[in-house]
Short mmCIF file of N, CA and C in Angstrom, two decimals:
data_model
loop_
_atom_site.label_atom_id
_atom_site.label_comp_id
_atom_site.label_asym_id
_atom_site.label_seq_id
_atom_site.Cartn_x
_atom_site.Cartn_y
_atom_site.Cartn_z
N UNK A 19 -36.31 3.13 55.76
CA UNK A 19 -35.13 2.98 54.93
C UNK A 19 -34.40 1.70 55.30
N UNK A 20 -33.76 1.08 54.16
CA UNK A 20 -32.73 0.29 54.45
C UNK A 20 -31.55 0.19 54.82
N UNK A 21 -30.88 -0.44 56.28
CA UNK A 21 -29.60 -0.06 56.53
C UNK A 21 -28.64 -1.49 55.90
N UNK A 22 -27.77 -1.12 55.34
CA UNK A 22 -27.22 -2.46 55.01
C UNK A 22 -26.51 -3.27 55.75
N UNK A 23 -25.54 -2.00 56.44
CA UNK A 23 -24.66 -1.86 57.65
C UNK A 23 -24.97 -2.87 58.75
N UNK A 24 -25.06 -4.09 59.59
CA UNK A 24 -25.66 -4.28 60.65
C UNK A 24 -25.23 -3.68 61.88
N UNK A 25 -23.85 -3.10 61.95
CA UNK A 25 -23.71 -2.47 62.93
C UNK A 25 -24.18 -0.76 63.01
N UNK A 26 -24.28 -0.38 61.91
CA UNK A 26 -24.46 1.19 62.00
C UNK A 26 -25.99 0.99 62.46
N UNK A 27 -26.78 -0.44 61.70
CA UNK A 27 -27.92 -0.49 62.12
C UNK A 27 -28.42 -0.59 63.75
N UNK A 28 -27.63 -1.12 64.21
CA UNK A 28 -27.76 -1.04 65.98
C UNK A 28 -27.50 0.14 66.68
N UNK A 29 -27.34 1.34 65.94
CA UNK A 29 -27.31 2.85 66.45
C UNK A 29 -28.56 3.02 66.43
N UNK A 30 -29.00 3.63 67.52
CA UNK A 30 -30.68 4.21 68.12
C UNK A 30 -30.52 5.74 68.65
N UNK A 31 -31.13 6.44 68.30
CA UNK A 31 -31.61 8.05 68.75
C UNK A 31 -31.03 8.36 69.86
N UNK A 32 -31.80 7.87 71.08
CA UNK A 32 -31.31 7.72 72.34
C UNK A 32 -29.88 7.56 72.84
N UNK A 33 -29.44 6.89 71.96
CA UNK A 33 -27.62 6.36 72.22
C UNK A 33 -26.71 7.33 71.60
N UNK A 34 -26.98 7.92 70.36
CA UNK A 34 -26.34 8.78 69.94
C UNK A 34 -26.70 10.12 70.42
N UNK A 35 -27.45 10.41 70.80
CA UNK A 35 -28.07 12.04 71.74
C UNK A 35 -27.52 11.61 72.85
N UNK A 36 -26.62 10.73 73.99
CA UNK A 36 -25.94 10.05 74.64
C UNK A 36 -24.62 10.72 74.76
N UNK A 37 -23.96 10.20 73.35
CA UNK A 37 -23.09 10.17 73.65
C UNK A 37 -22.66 11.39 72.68
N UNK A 38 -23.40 12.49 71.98
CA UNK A 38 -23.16 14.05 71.47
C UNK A 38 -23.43 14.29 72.70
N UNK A 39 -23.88 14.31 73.66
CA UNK A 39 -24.33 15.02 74.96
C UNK A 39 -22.37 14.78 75.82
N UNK A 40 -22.02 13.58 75.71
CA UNK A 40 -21.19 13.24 76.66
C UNK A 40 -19.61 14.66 75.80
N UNK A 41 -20.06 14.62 74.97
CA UNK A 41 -19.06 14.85 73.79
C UNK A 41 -18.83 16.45 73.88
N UNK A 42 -20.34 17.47 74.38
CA UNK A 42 -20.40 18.38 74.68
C UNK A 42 -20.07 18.74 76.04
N UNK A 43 -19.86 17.61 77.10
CA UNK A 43 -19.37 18.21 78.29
C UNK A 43 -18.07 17.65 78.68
N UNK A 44 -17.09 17.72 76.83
CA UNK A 44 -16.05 17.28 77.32
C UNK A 44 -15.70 15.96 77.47
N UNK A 45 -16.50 14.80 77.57
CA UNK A 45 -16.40 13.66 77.97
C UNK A 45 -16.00 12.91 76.59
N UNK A 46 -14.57 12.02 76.69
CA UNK A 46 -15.24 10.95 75.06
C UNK A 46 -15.39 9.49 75.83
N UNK A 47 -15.81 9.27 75.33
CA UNK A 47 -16.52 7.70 75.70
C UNK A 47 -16.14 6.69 74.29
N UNK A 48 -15.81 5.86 74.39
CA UNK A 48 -15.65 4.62 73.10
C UNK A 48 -14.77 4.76 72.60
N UNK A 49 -13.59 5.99 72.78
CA UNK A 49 -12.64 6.28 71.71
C UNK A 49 -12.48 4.97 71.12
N UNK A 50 -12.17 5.21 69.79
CA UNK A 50 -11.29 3.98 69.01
C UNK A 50 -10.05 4.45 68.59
N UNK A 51 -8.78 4.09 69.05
CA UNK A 51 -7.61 4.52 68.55
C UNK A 51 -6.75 3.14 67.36
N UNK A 52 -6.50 3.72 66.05
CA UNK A 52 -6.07 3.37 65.06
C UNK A 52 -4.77 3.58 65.09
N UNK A 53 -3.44 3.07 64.08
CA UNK A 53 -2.26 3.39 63.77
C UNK A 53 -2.77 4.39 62.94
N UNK A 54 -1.82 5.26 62.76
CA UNK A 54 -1.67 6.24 61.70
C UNK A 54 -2.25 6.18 60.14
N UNK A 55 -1.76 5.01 59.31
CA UNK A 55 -2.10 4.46 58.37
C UNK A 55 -3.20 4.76 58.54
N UNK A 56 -3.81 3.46 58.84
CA UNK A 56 -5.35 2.72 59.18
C UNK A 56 -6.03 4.06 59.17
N UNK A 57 -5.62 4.94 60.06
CA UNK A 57 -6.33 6.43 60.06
C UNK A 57 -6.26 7.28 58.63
N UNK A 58 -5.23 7.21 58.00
CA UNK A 58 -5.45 8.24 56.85
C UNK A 58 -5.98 7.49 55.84
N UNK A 59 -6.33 6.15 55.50
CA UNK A 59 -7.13 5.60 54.85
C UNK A 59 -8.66 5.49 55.06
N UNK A 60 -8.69 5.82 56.17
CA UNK A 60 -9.89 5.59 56.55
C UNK A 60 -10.86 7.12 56.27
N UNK A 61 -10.18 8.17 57.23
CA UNK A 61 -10.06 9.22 56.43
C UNK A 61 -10.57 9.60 54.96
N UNK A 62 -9.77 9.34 54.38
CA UNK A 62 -9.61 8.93 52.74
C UNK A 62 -10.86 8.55 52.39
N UNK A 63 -11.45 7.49 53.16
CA UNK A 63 -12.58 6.75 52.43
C UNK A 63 -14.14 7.59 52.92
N UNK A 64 -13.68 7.95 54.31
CA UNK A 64 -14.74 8.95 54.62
C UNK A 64 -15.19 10.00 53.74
N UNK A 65 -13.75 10.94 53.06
CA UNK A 65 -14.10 12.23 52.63
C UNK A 65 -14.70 11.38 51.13
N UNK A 66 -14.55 10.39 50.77
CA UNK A 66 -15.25 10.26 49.38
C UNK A 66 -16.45 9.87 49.95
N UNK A 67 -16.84 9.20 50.89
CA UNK A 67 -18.06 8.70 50.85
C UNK A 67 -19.28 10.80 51.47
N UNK A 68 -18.61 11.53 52.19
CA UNK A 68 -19.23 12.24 52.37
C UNK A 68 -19.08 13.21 51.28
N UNK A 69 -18.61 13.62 50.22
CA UNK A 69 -18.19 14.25 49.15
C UNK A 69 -19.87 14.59 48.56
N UNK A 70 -20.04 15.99 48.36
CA UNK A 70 -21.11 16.14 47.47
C UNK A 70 -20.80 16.53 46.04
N UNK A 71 -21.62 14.98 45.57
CA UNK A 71 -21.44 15.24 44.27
C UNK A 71 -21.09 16.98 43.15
N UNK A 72 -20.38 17.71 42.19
CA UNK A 72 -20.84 18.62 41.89
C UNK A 72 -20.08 20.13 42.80
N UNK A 73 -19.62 19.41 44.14
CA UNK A 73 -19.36 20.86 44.50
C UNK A 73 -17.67 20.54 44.57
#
């Protein structure tokens, strides 16, 4: 498949089973902290992009 993304494209198996592992014992690693805004827009853009069509 094609990623268009170049950064989502530099996510590998290994790194993300990483850091769900770190995530399950409690640990966060990378947080990214946003203003408020920035967060409910972003938000916003998430739930449309994950939205299934129809339901």
């Amino acid at each position: 498949t094609v990623c268009f993304c170049s950064t989502m494209n530099r996510i590998d198996l290994p790194h993300l089973v990483w850091a769900m592992e770190q995530l399950v014992e409690g640990r966060v690693v990378n947080r990214v902290v946003v203003d408020k805004d920035d967060a409910h827009w972003a938000r916003v853009a998430l739930d449309q992009m994950l939205a299934l069509p129809g339901i």
